[in-house]
CSV table of N, CA and C in Angstrom, one decimal:
chain,number,residue,atom,x,y,z
K,7,MET,N,-22.1,-14.5,3.7
K,7,MET,CA,-22.2,-13.1,3.6
K,7,MET,C,-23.5,-12.6,4.1
K,8,VAL,N,-23.4,-11.6,5.0
K,8,VAL,CA,-24.6,-11.1,5.6
K,8,VAL,C,-24.9,-9.7,5.0
K,9,ILE,N,-26.1,-9.5,4.5
K,9,ILE,CA,-26.5,-8.3,3.9
K,9,ILE,C,-27.3,-7.5,4.9
K,10,ALA,N,-26.9,-6.3,5.1
K,10,ALA,CA,-27.6,-5.4,6.1
K,10,ALA,C,-28.8,-4.8,5.4
K,11,ALA,N,-29.9,-4.8,6.1
K,11,ALA,CA,-31.1,-4.2,5.6
K,11,ALA,C,-31.0,-2.7,5.6
K,12,ALA,N,-31.7,-2.1,4.7
K,12,ALA,CA,-31.6,-0.6,4.6
K,12,ALA,C,-32.2,-0.1,6.0
K,13,GLY,N,-31.4,0.8,6.6
K,13,GLY,CA,-31.9,1.3,7.9
K,13,GLY,C,-31.5,0.5,9.1
K,14,ALA,N,-31.1,-0.7,8.9
K,14,ALA,CA,-30.7,-1.6,10.1
K,14,ALA,C,-29.2,-1.8,10.0
K,15,PRO,N,-28.5,-1.5,11.0
K,15,PRO,CA,-27.1,-1.8,11.0
K,15,PRO,C,-26.7,-3.2,10.9
K,16,LEU,N,-25.6,-3.5,10.3
K,16,LEU,CA,-25.1,-4.9,10.1
K,16,LEU,C,-25.1,-5.7,11.4
K,17,TRP,N,-24.6,-5.0,12.5
K,17,TRP,CA,-24.5,-5.7,13.7
K,17,TRP,C,-25.8,-6.2,14.2
K,18,LEU,N,-26.9,-5.4,13.9
K,18,LEU,CA,-28.2,-5.8,14.3
K,18,LEU,C,-28.7,-7.1,13.6
K,19,ASP,N,-28.4,-7.1,12.3
K,19,ASP,CA,-28.8,-8.3,11.5
K,19,ASP,C,-28.1,-9.5,12.0
K,20,VAL,N,-26.8,-9.4,12.3
K,20,VAL,CA,-26.0,-10.5,12.8
K,20,VAL,C,-26.5,-10.9,14.2
K,21,THR,N,-26.8,-10.0,15.0
K,21,THR,CA,-27.3,-10.3,16.4
K,21,THR,C,-28.7,-11.0,16.3
K,22,VAL,N,-29.6,-10.5,15.5
K,22,VAL,CA,-30.9,-11.1,15.4
K,22,VAL,C,-30.8,-12.5,14.8
K,23,GLY,N,-29.9,-12.6,13.8
K,23,GLY,CA,-29.7,-14.0,13.2
K,23,GLY,C,-29.2,-14.9,14.3
K,24,ALA,N,-28.2,-14.5,15.1
K,24,ALA,CA,-27.7,-15.3,16.1
K,24,ALA,C,-28.8,-15.7,17.2
K,25,LEU,N,-29.6,-14.7,17.5
K,25,LEU,CA,-30.7,-14.9,18.5
K,25,LEU,C,-31.7,-15.9,17.9
K,26,LEU,N,-32.0,-15.9,16.6
K,26,LEU,CA,-32.9,-16.8,16.0
K,26,LEU,C,-32.3,-18.3,16.1
K,27,VAL,N,-31.0,-18.4,15.9
K,27,VAL,CA,-30.4,-19.7,16.0
K,27,VAL,C,-30.5,-20.2,17.5
K,28,VAL,N,-30.2,-19.3,18.4
K,28,VAL,CA,-30.4,-19.6,19.9
K,28,VAL,C,-31.8,-20.0,20.2
K,29,ALA,N,-32.8,-19.3,19.6
K,29,ALA,CA,-34.2,-19.6,19.8
K,29,ALA,C,-34.5,-21.0,19.3
K,30,MET,N,-34.0,-21.4,18.2
K,30,MET,CA,-34.2,-22.8,17.7
K,30,MET,C,-33.6,-23.8,18.6
K,31,LEU,N,-32.5,-23.5,19.1
K,31,LEU,CA,-31.9,-24.4,20.1
K,31,LEU,C,-32.7,-24.4,21.4
K,32,GLY,N,-33.3,-23.3,21.7
K,32,GLY,CA,-34.1,-23.2,22.9
K,32,GLY,C,-35.4,-24.0,22.9
K,33,VAL,N,-35.8,-24.3,21.7
K,33,VAL,CA,-37.0,-25.2,21.5
K,33,VAL,C,-36.6,-26.6,21.9
K,34,VAL,N,-35.4,-27.0,21.6
K,34,VAL,CA,-35.0,-28.4,21.9
K,34,VAL,C,-34.4,-28.5,23.3
K,35,VAL,N,-33.7,-27.5,23.8
K,35,VAL,CA,-33.1,-27.5,25.1
K,35,VAL,C,-34.1,-26.7,26.0
K,36,PRO,N,-34.7,-27.4,27.0
K,36,PRO,CA,-35.7,-26.6,27.8
K,36,PRO,C,-35.1,-25.6,28.7
K,37,LEU,N,-34.4,-24.7,28.2
K,37,LEU,CA,-33.7,-23.7,29.0
K,37,LEU,C,-34.1,-22.3,28.6
K,38,LEU,N,-34.4,-22.1,27.3
K,38,LEU,CA,-34.7,-20.8,26.7
K,38,LEU,C,-36.1,-20.8,26.1
K,39,PRO,N,-36.9,-19.8,26.2
K,39,PRO,CA,-38.2,-19.7,25.5
K,39,PRO,C,-38.0,-19.4,24.0
K,40,GLY,N,-38.0,-20.5,23.3
K,40,GLY,CA,-37.6,-20.4,21.8
K,40,GLY,C,-38.5,-19.4,21.0
K,41,THR,N,-39.8,-19.6,21.0
K,41,THR,CA,-40.7,-18.7,20.2
K,41,THR,C,-40.7,-17.3,20.7
K,42,ALA,N,-40.7,-17.1,22.0
K,42,ALA,CA,-40.7,-15.8,22.6
K,42,ALA,C,-39.4,-15.0,22.3
K,43,LEU,N,-38.3,-15.7,22.3
K,43,LEU,CA,-37.0,-15.1,22.0
K,43,LEU,C,-36.9,-14.7,20.5
K,44,ALA,N,-37.4,-15.6,19.7
K,44,ALA,CA,-37.4,-15.3,18.2
K,44,ALA,C,-38.3,-14.1,17.9
K,45,TRP,N,-39.5,-14.1,18.5
K,45,TRP,CA,-40.4,-13.0,18.3
K,45,TRP,C,-39.8,-11.7,18.8
K,46,ALA,N,-39.2,-11.7,20.0
K,46,ALA,CA,-38.6,-10.5,20.6
K,46,ALA,C,-37.4,-10.0,19.7
K,47,ALA,N,-36.6,-10.9,19.2
K,47,ALA,CA,-35.5,-10.4,18.3
K,47,ALA,C,-36.1,-9.8,17.0
K,48,ILE,N,-37.1,-10.4,16.5
K,48,ILE,CA,-37.7,-9.8,15.2
K,48,ILE,C,-38.4,-8.5,15.6
K,49,LEU,N,-39.0,-8.3,16.7
K,49,LEU,CA,-39.6,-7.1,17.2
K,49,LEU,C,-38.6,-6.0,17.2
K,50,VAL,N,-37.5,-6.2,17.9
K,50,VAL,CA,-36.4,-5.2,18.0
K,50,VAL,C,-35.9,-4.9,16.6
K,51,TRP,N,-35.7,-5.8,15.7
K,51,TRP,CA,-35.3,-5.6,14.3
K,51,TRP,C,-36.3,-4.7,13.6
K,52,ALA,N,-37.6,-5.0,13.8
K,52,ALA,CA,-38.6,-4.2,13.1
K,52,ALA,C,-38.6,-2.8,13.6
K,53,ILE,N,-38.4,-2.6,14.9
K,53,ILE,CA,-38.4,-1.2,15.5
K,53,ILE,C,-37.3,-0.4,14.9
K,54,VAL,N,-36.1,-1.1,14.9
K,54,VAL,CA,-34.9,-0.4,14.4
K,54,VAL,C,-35.1,-0.1,12.9
K,55,GLN,N,-35.6,-1.1,12.2
K,55,GLN,CA,-35.8,-1.1,10.7
K,55,GLN,C,-36.7,0.1,10.3
K,56,ARG,N,-37.8,0.3,11.0
K,56,ARG,CA,-38.7,1.4,10.8
K,56,ARG,C,-39.1,1.5,9.3
K,57,SER,N,-39.6,0.4,8.7
K,57,SER,CA,-40.0,0.4,7.3
K,57,SER,C,-41.2,-0.5,7.2
K,58,THR,N,-41.8,-0.4,6.1
K,58,THR,CA,-43.0,-1.3,5.8
K,58,THR,C,-42.6,-2.7,5.8
K,59,VAL,N,-41.4,-3.0,5.2
K,59,VAL,CA,-40.9,-4.4,5.2
K,59,VAL,C,-40.8,-4.9,6.6
K,60,GLY,N,-40.2,-4.1,7.5
K,60,GLY,CA,-39.9,-4.5,8.9
K,60,GLY,C,-41.2,-4.8,9.6
K,61,TRP,N,-42.2,-3.9,9.4
K,61,TRP,CA,-43.5,-4.2,10.1
K,61,TRP,C,-44.3,-5.4,9.5
K,62,LEU,N,-44.1,-5.6,8.2
K,62,LEU,CA,-44.8,-6.8,7.6
K,62,LEU,C,-44.1,-8.1,8.1
K,63,VAL,N,-42.8,-8.0,8.2
K,63,VAL,CA,-42.1,-9.2,8.8
K,63,VAL,C,-42.5,-9.5,10.2
K,64,LEU,N,-42.7,-8.4,11.0
K,64,LEU,CA,-43.1,-8.6,12.4
K,64,LEU,C,-44.6,-9.1,12.4
K,65,LEU,N,-45.4,-8.6,11.5
K,65,LEU,CA,-46.8,-9.1,11.4
K,65,LEU,C,-46.9,-10.6,11.1
K,66,VAL,N,-46.1,-11.0,10.1
K,66,VAL,CA,-46.1,-12.4,9.6
K,66,VAL,C,-45.5,-13.3,10.7
K,67,ALA,N,-44.4,-12.8,11.3
K,67,ALA,CA,-43.8,-13.6,12.4
K,67,ALA,C,-44.7,-13.7,13.6
K,68,SER,N,-45.4,-12.7,13.9
K,68,SER,CA,-46.4,-12.7,15.0
K,68,SER,C,-47.5,-13.7,14.8
K,69,GLY,N,-48.0,-13.7,13.5
K,69,GLY,CA,-49.1,-14.6,13.2
K,69,GLY,C,-48.5,-16.1,13.2
K,70,THR,N,-47.3,-16.3,12.7
K,70,THR,CA,-46.7,-17.6,12.7
K,70,THR,C,-46.5,-18.1,14.1
K,71,ALA,N,-46.1,-17.2,15.0
K,71,ALA,CA,-45.9,-17.6,16.4
K,71,ALA,C,-47.2,-17.9,17.1
K,72,ALA,N,-48.3,-17.2,16.8
K,72,ALA,CA,-49.6,-17.4,17.4
K,72,ALA,C,-50.1,-18.8,16.9
K,73,VAL,N,-50.1,-19.0,15.6
K,73,VAL,CA,-50.6,-20.3,15.0
K,73,VAL,C,-49.8,-21.4,15.6
K,74,GLY,N,-48.5,-21.3,15.6
K,74,GLY,CA,-47.6,-22.3,16.2
K,74,GLY,C,-47.9,-22.6,17.6
K,75,PHE,N,-48.2,-21.6,18.4
K,75,PHE,CA,-48.5,-21.8,19.8
K,75,PHE,C,-49.8,-22.6,20.0
K,76,VAL,N,-50.8,-22.2,19.2
K,76,VAL,CA,-52.1,-22.9,19.3
K,76,VAL,C,-51.9,-24.4,18.9
K,77,ILE,N,-51.3,-24.6,17.7
K,77,ILE,CA,-51.1,-26.0,17.2
K,77,ILE,C,-50.3,-26.8,18.1
K,78,LYS,N,-49.3,-26.2,18.7
K,78,LYS,CA,-48.4,-26.9,19.6
K,78,LYS,C,-49.1,-27.5,20.8
K,79,TYR,N,-50.2,-26.9,21.3
K,79,TYR,CA,-50.9,-27.4,22.4
K,79,TYR,C,-52.1,-28.3,22.0
K,80,LEU,N,-52.8,-27.9,20.9
K,80,LEU,CA,-53.9,-28.6,20.4
K,80,LEU,C,-53.6,-30.0,19.9
K,81,VAL,N,-52.7,-30.1,19.0
K,81,VAL,CA,-52.4,-31.4,18.3
K,81,VAL,C,-51.9,-32.5,19.3
K,82,PRO,N,-50.9,-32.2,20.0
K,82,PRO,CA,-50.4,-33.3,21.0
K,82,PRO,C,-51.5,-33.6,22.0
K,83,SER,N,-52.2,-32.6,22.5
K,83,SER,CA,-53.3,-32.9,23.5
K,83,SER,C,-54.4,-33.8,22.9
K,84,ARG,N,-54.8,-33.6,21.7
K,84,ARG,CA,-55.8,-34.4,21.1
K,84,ARG,C,-55.2,-35.9,20.9
K,85,ARG,N,-53.9,-35.9,20.5
K,85,ARG,CA,-53.3,-37.2,20.3
K,85,ARG,C,-53.3,-38.0,21.6
K,86,MET,N,-52.9,-37.4,22.7
K,86,MET,CA,-52.9,-38.0,24.0
K,86,MET,C,-54.3,-38.4,24.5
K,87,SER,N,-55.3,-37.5,24.3
K,87,SER,CA,-56.6,-37.8,24.7
K,87,SER,C,-57.1,-39.0,23.9
K,88,GLY,N,-56.8,-39.1,22.6
K,88,GLY,CA,-57.2,-40.2,21.7
K,88,GLY,C,-56.6,-41.5,22.2
K,89,GLN,N,-55.5,-41.5,22.8
K,89,GLN,CA,-54.8,-42.7,23.3
K,89,GLN,C,-55.2,-43.0,24.8
K,90,GLY,N,-56.1,-42.2,25.3
K,90,GLY,CA,-56.6,-42.4,26.7
K,90,GLY,C,-55.8,-41.9,27.8
K,91,VAL,N,-54.9,-41.0,27.5
K,91,VAL,CA,-54.0,-40.4,28.6
K,91,VAL,C,-54.7,-39.1,29.0
K,92,PRO,N,-55.1,-39.1,30.3
K,92,PRO,CA,-55.9,-37.9,30.8
K,92,PRO,C,-55.0,-36.7,31.0
K,93,ASN,N,-55.6,-35.5,31.0
K,93,ASN,CA,-54.9,-34.2,31.2
K,93,ASN,C,-54.2,-34.2,32.5
K,94,THR,N,-54.8,-34.8,33.5
K,94,THR,CA,-54.1,-34.8,34.9
K,94,THR,C,-52.8,-35.5,34.8
K,95,THR,N,-52.6,-36.5,34.0
K,95,THR,CA,-51.3,-37.1,33.9
K,95,THR,C,-50.3,-36.2,33.3
K,96,THR,N,-50.7,-35.4,32.3
K,96,THR,CA,-49.8,-34.4,31.7
K,96,THR,C,-49.4,-33.4,32.7
K,97,LEU,N,-50.4,-33.0,33.5
K,97,LEU,CA,-50.2,-32.0,34.6
K,97,LEU,C,-49.2,-32.5,35.6
K,98,VAL,N,-49.3,-33.7,36.0
K,98,VAL,CA,-48.4,-34.3,37.0
K,98,VAL,C,-47.0,-34.3,36.4
K,99,GLY,N,-46.9,-34.7,35.1
K,99,GLY,CA,-45.6,-34.8,34.4
K,99,GLY,C,-45.0,-33.4,34.3
K,100,GLY,N,-45.8,-32.4,34.0
K,100,GLY,CA,-45.3,-31.0,33.9
K,100,GLY,C,-44.8,-30.5,35.3
K,101,VAL,N,-45.5,-30.8,36.3
K,101,VAL,CA,-45.1,-30.4,37.7
K,101,VAL,C,-43.8,-31.0,38.0
K,102,LEU,N,-43.7,-32.3,37.9
K,102,LEU,CA,-42.4,-33.0,38.2
K,102,LEU,C,-41.3,-32.6,37.2
K,103,GLY,N,-41.7,-32.2,36.0
K,103,GLY,CA,-40.6,-31.7,35.1
K,103,GLY,C,-40.1,-30.4,35.6
K,104,VAL,N,-40.9,-29.5,36.1
K,104,VAL,CA,-40.4,-28.2,36.7
K,104,VAL,C,-39.6,-28.5,37.9
K,105,VAL,N,-40.1,-29.4,38.8
K,105,VAL,CA,-39.3,-29.7,40.0
K,105,VAL,C,-37.9,-30.3,39.6
K,106,GLY,N,-38.0,-31.2,38.6
K,106,GLY,CA,-36.8,-31.9,38.1
K,106,GLY,C,-35.8,-30.9,37.6
K,107,PHE,N,-36.3,-29.8,36.9
K,107,PHE,CA,-35.4,-28.8,36.3
K,107,PHE,C,-34.6,-28.1,37.4
K,108,PHE,N,-35.2,-27.9,38.6
K,108,PHE,CA,-34.4,-27.2,39.7
K,108,PHE,C,-33.6,-28.2,40.5
K,109,VAL,N,-34.0,-29.5,40.5
K,109,VAL,CA,-33.2,-30.4,41.3
K,109,VAL,C,-32.0,-30.9,40.5
K,110,VAL,N,-32.1,-31.1,39.2
K,110,VAL,CA,-31.0,-31.5,38.3
K,110,VAL,C,-31.1,-30.6,37.1
K,111,PRO,N,-30.4,-29.4,37.2
K,111,PRO,CA,-30.5,-28.5,36.1
K,111,PRO,C,-30.4,-29.0,34.7
K,112,VAL,N,-31.2,-28.5,33.8
K,112,VAL,CA,-31.4,-28.8,32.4
K,112,VAL,C,-31.9,-30.2,32.1
K,113,VAL,N,-31.2,-31.3,32.5
K,113,VAL,CA,-31.7,-32.6,32.2
K,113,VAL,C,-32.8,-33.1,33.1
K,114,GLY,N,-32.9,-32.4,34.2
K,114,GLY,CA,-34.0,-32.8,35.2
K,114,GLY,C,-35.4,-32.6,34.7
K,115,ALA,N,-35.6,-31.6,33.8
K,115,ALA,CA,-36.9,-31.4,33.3
K,115,ALA,C,-37.5,-32.6,32.5
K,116,PRO,N,-36.8,-33.1,31.5
K,116,PRO,CA,-37.3,-34.2,30.8
K,116,PRO,C,-37.4,-35.5,31.7
K,117,ILE,N,-36.4,-35.7,32.6
K,117,ILE,CA,-36.5,-36.8,33.5
K,117,ILE,C,-37.7,-36.7,34.4
K,118,GLY,N,-37.9,-35.5,35.0
K,118,GLY,CA,-39.0,-35.3,35.9
K,118,GLY,C,-40.4,-35.5,35.1
K,119,PHE,N,-40.4,-35.0,33.9
K,119,PHE,CA,-41.7,-35.2,33.1
K,119,PHE,C,-42.0,-36.7,32.9
K,120,VAL,N,-41.0,-37.4,32.5
K,120,VAL,CA,-41.2,-38.9,32.2
K,120,VAL,C,-41.6,-39.6,33.5
K,121,LEU,N,-40.9,-39.3,34.6
K,121,LEU,CA,-41.2,-39.9,35.8
K,121,LEU,C,-42.6,-39.5,36.3
K,122,GLY,N,-42.9,-38.3,36.2
K,122,GLY,CA,-44.3,-37.8,36.6
K,122,GLY,C,-45.4,-38.5,35.8
K,123,VAL,N,-45.2,-38.6,34.5
K,123,VAL,CA,-46.2,-39.3,33.7
K,123,VAL,C,-46.3,-40.7,34.0
K,124,TYR,N,-45.2,-41.4,34.2
K,124,TYR,CA,-45.2,-42.8,34.5
K,124,TYR,C,-45.9,-43.0,35.9
K,125,LEU,N,-45.5,-42.3,36.9
K,125,LEU,CA,-46.1,-42.5,38.2
K,125,LEU,C,-47.6,-42.2,38.3
K,126,ALA,N,-48.0,-41.1,37.6
K,126,ALA,CA,-49.4,-40.8,37.5
K,126,ALA,C,-50.2,-41.9,36.8
K,127,GLU,N,-49.7,-42.4,35.7
K,127,GLU,CA,-50.4,-43.5,35.0
K,127,GLU,C,-50.3,-44.8,35.8
K,128,TRP,N,-49.2,-45.1,36.5
K,128,TRP,CA,-49.1,-46.3,37.3
K,128,TRP,C,-50.1,-46.2,38.4
K,129,ALA,N,-50.2,-45.1,39.1
K,129,ALA,CA,-51.2,-44.9,40.2
K,129,ALA,C,-52.6,-45.1,39.6
K,130,ARG,N,-52.9,-44.6,38.4
K,130,ARG,CA,-54.2,-44.7,37.8
K,130,ARG,C,-54.5,-46.1,37.3
K,131,LEU,N,-53.6,-46.8,36.7
K,131,LEU,CA,-53.8,-48.0,36.0
K,131,LEU,C,-53.3,-49.3,36.8
K,132,ARG,N,-52.4,-49.1,37.7
K,132,ARG,CA,-51.8,-50.1,38.5
K,132,ARG,C,-51.2,-51.3,37.7
K,133,ALA,N,-50.6,-50.9,36.6
K,133,ALA,CA,-50.0,-51.9,35.7
K,133,ALA,C,-48.8,-51.3,35.0
K,134,HIS,N,-47.6,-51.9,35.1
K,134,HIS,CA,-46.4,-51.3,34.5
K,134,HIS,C,-46.6,-51.1,33.0
K,135,SER,N,-47.1,-52.2,32.3
K,135,SER,CA,-47.1,-52.1,30.9
K,135,SER,C,-48.1,-51.0,30.4
K,136,LEU,N,-49.2,-50.9,31.0
K,136,LEU,CA,-50.1,-49.8,30.6
K,136,LEU,C,-49.6,-48.4,30.9
K,137,ALA,N,-48.9,-48.3,32.1
K,137,ALA,CA,-48.3,-47.0,32.5
K,137,ALA,C,-47.2,-46.7,31.5
K,138,TRP,N,-46.4,-47.6,31.1
K,138,TRP,CA,-45.3,-47.4,30.2
K,138,TRP,C,-45.8,-47.0,28.8
K,139,GLN,N,-46.9,-47.6,28.4
K,139,GLN,CA,-47.5,-47.3,27.1
K,139,GLN,C,-48.0,-45.9,27.1
K,140,SER,N,-48.6,-45.4,28.2
K,140,SER,CA,-49.1,-44.0,28.3
K,140,SER,C,-47.9,-43.1,28.3
K,141,THR,N,-46.8,-43.5,29.0
K,141,THR,CA,-45.6,-42.7,29.1
K,141,THR,C,-45.0,-42.5,27.7
K,142,ARG,N,-45.0,-43.6,26.9
K,142,ARG,CA,-44.5,-43.4,25.5
K,142,ARG,C,-45.3,-42.5,24.7
K,143,THR,N,-46.7,-42.6,24.9
K,143,THR,CA,-47.6,-41.8,24.2
K,143,THR,C,-47.3,-40.3,24.5
K,144,ALA,N,-47.1,-40.0,25.8
K,144,ALA,CA,-46.8,-38.7,26.3
K,144,ALA,C,-45.5,-38.2,25.7
K,145,LEU,N,-44.5,-39.0,25.7
K,145,LEU,CA,-43.2,-38.6,25.1
K,145,LEU,C,-43.3,-38.3,23.6
K,146,GLY,N,-44.1,-39.1,22.9
K,146,GLY,CA,-44.3,-38.8,21.5
K,146,GLY,C,-45.1,-37.5,21.3
K,147,ALA,N,-46.0,-37.2,22.2
K,147,ALA,CA,-46.7,-35.9,22.1
K,147,ALA,C,-45.8,-34.7,22.4
K,148,VAL,N,-44.9,-34.9,23.4
K,148,VAL,CA,-43.9,-33.8,23.7
K,148,VAL,C,-43.0,-33.6,22.5
K,149,GLY,N,-42.5,-34.7,21.9
K,149,GLY,CA,-41.7,-34.6,20.7
K,149,GLY,C,-42.4,-33.9,19.6
K,150,LEU,N,-43.7,-34.2,19.4
K,150,LEU,CA,-44.5,-33.6,18.3
K,150,LEU,C,-44.6,-32.1,18.6
K,151,ALA,N,-44.9,-31.7,19.9
K,151,ALA,CA,-45.0,-30.3,20.3
K,151,ALA,C,-43.7,-29.6,20.0
K,152,MET,N,-42.6,-30.2,20.3
K,152,MET,CA,-41.3,-29.6,20.0
K,152,MET,C,-41.1,-29.4,18.5
K,153,LEU,N,-41.4,-30.4,17.7
K,153,LEU,CA,-41.3,-30.3,16.3
K,153,LEU,C,-42.2,-29.1,15.7
K,154,ILE,N,-43.4,-29.0,16.2
K,154,ILE,CA,-44.3,-28.0,15.8
K,154,ILE,C,-43.7,-26.6,16.1
K,155,GLU,N,-43.2,-26.4,17.4
K,155,GLU,CA,-42.6,-25.2,17.8
K,155,GLU,C,-41.3,-24.9,17.0
K,156,LEU,N,-40.5,-25.9,16.7
K,156,LEU,CA,-39.3,-25.7,16.0
K,156,LEU,C,-39.6,-25.2,14.5
K,157,THR,N,-40.7,-25.8,14.0
K,157,THR,CA,-41.1,-25.4,12.6
K,157,THR,C,-41.6,-24.0,12.6
K,158,ALA,N,-42.3,-23.6,13.6
K,158,ALA,CA,-42.8,-22.2,13.7
K,158,ALA,C,-41.6,-21.2,13.8
K,159,VAL,N,-40.7,-21.5,14.7
K,159,VAL,CA,-39.5,-20.6,14.8
K,159,VAL,C,-38.7,-20.6,13.5
K,160,ALA,N,-38.5,-21.7,12.9
K,160,ALA,CA,-37.8,-21.8,11.6
K,160,ALA,C,-38.5,-20.9,10.5
K,161,LEU,N,-39.8,-21.0,10.5
K,161,LEU,CA,-40.6,-20.2,9.6
K,161,LEU,C,-40.4,-18.7,9.9
K,162,MET,N,-40.4,-18.4,11.2
K,162,MET,CA,-40.2,-17.0,11.6
K,162,MET,C,-38.9,-16.5,11.1
K,163,ALA,N,-37.9,-17.3,11.3
K,163,ALA,CA,-36.5,-17.0,10.9
K,163,ALA,C,-36.4,-16.8,9.4
K,164,GLY,N,-37.1,-17.7,8.6
K,164,GLY,CA,-37.2,-17.6,7.2
K,164,GLY,C,-37.8,-16.3,6.7
K,165,VAL,N,-38.9,-15.9,7.4
K,165,VAL,CA,-39.6,-14.7,7.0
K,165,VAL,C,-38.7,-13.5,7.3
K,166,TRP,N,-38.0,-13.5,8.4
K,166,TRP,CA,-37.0,-12.5,8.8
K,166,TRP,C,-35.9,-12.4,7.7
K,167,MET,N,-35.4,-13.5,7.3
K,167,MET,CA,-34.3,-13.5,6.3
K,167,MET,C,-34.8,-12.9,5.0
K,168,LEU,N,-36.0,-13.2,4.6
K,168,LEU,CA,-36.6,-12.6,3.4
K,168,LEU,C,-36.7,-11.1,3.6
K,169,GLY,N,-37.1,-10.7,4.8
K,169,GLY,CA,-37.2,-9.3,5.1
K,169,GLY,C,-35.9,-8.5,5.0
K,170,VAL,N,-34.8,-9.2,5.5
K,170,VAL,CA,-33.5,-8.6,5.4
K,170,VAL,C,-33.1,-8.5,4.0
K,171,LEU,N,-33.4,-9.5,3.2
K,171,LEU,CA,-33.0,-9.4,1.7
K,171,LEU,C,-33.8,-8.4,1.0
K,172,ALA,N,-35.1,-8.2,1.4
K,172,ALA,CA,-36.0,-7.3,0.7
K,172,ALA,C,-35.9,-5.9,1.1
K,173,GLY,N,-35.4,-5.7,2.4
K,173,GLY,CA,-35.3,-4.4,3.0
K,173,GLY,C,-34.3,-3.5,2.4
């Protein structure tokens, strides 16, 4: 059962809820900007809502998105640096991930990233085992970043749901 917030039509609540689910999927599938989509959906809801609850939900969601964004980049980066993987390796992986996305849509991004990290580390270390170890570290860091972003989007969705119920 979906409860429409006061001032917000039921179709808007259903649409925002669906967009939040799509945003969570967008974190896992590198096709949609998950956090940005979730924030935009909550922004539209708050504008239509035009209430203190709506603006508070937007404020908390914005703070959650900002904190999630910072943590998403700081924590995995520190983990990789601690394991001796340089930032240039991540950059090469990112560039090949973007290229891979266009060469082989959707699945090309992760394949390109892994290949880029491996090749950069192999060129730097000249040893398969060391390059593969760095690649596994980078993959773990990417997984951690996705988990952090997914948590932020889920928290944003939870705050929105509380706002719908309180509105």
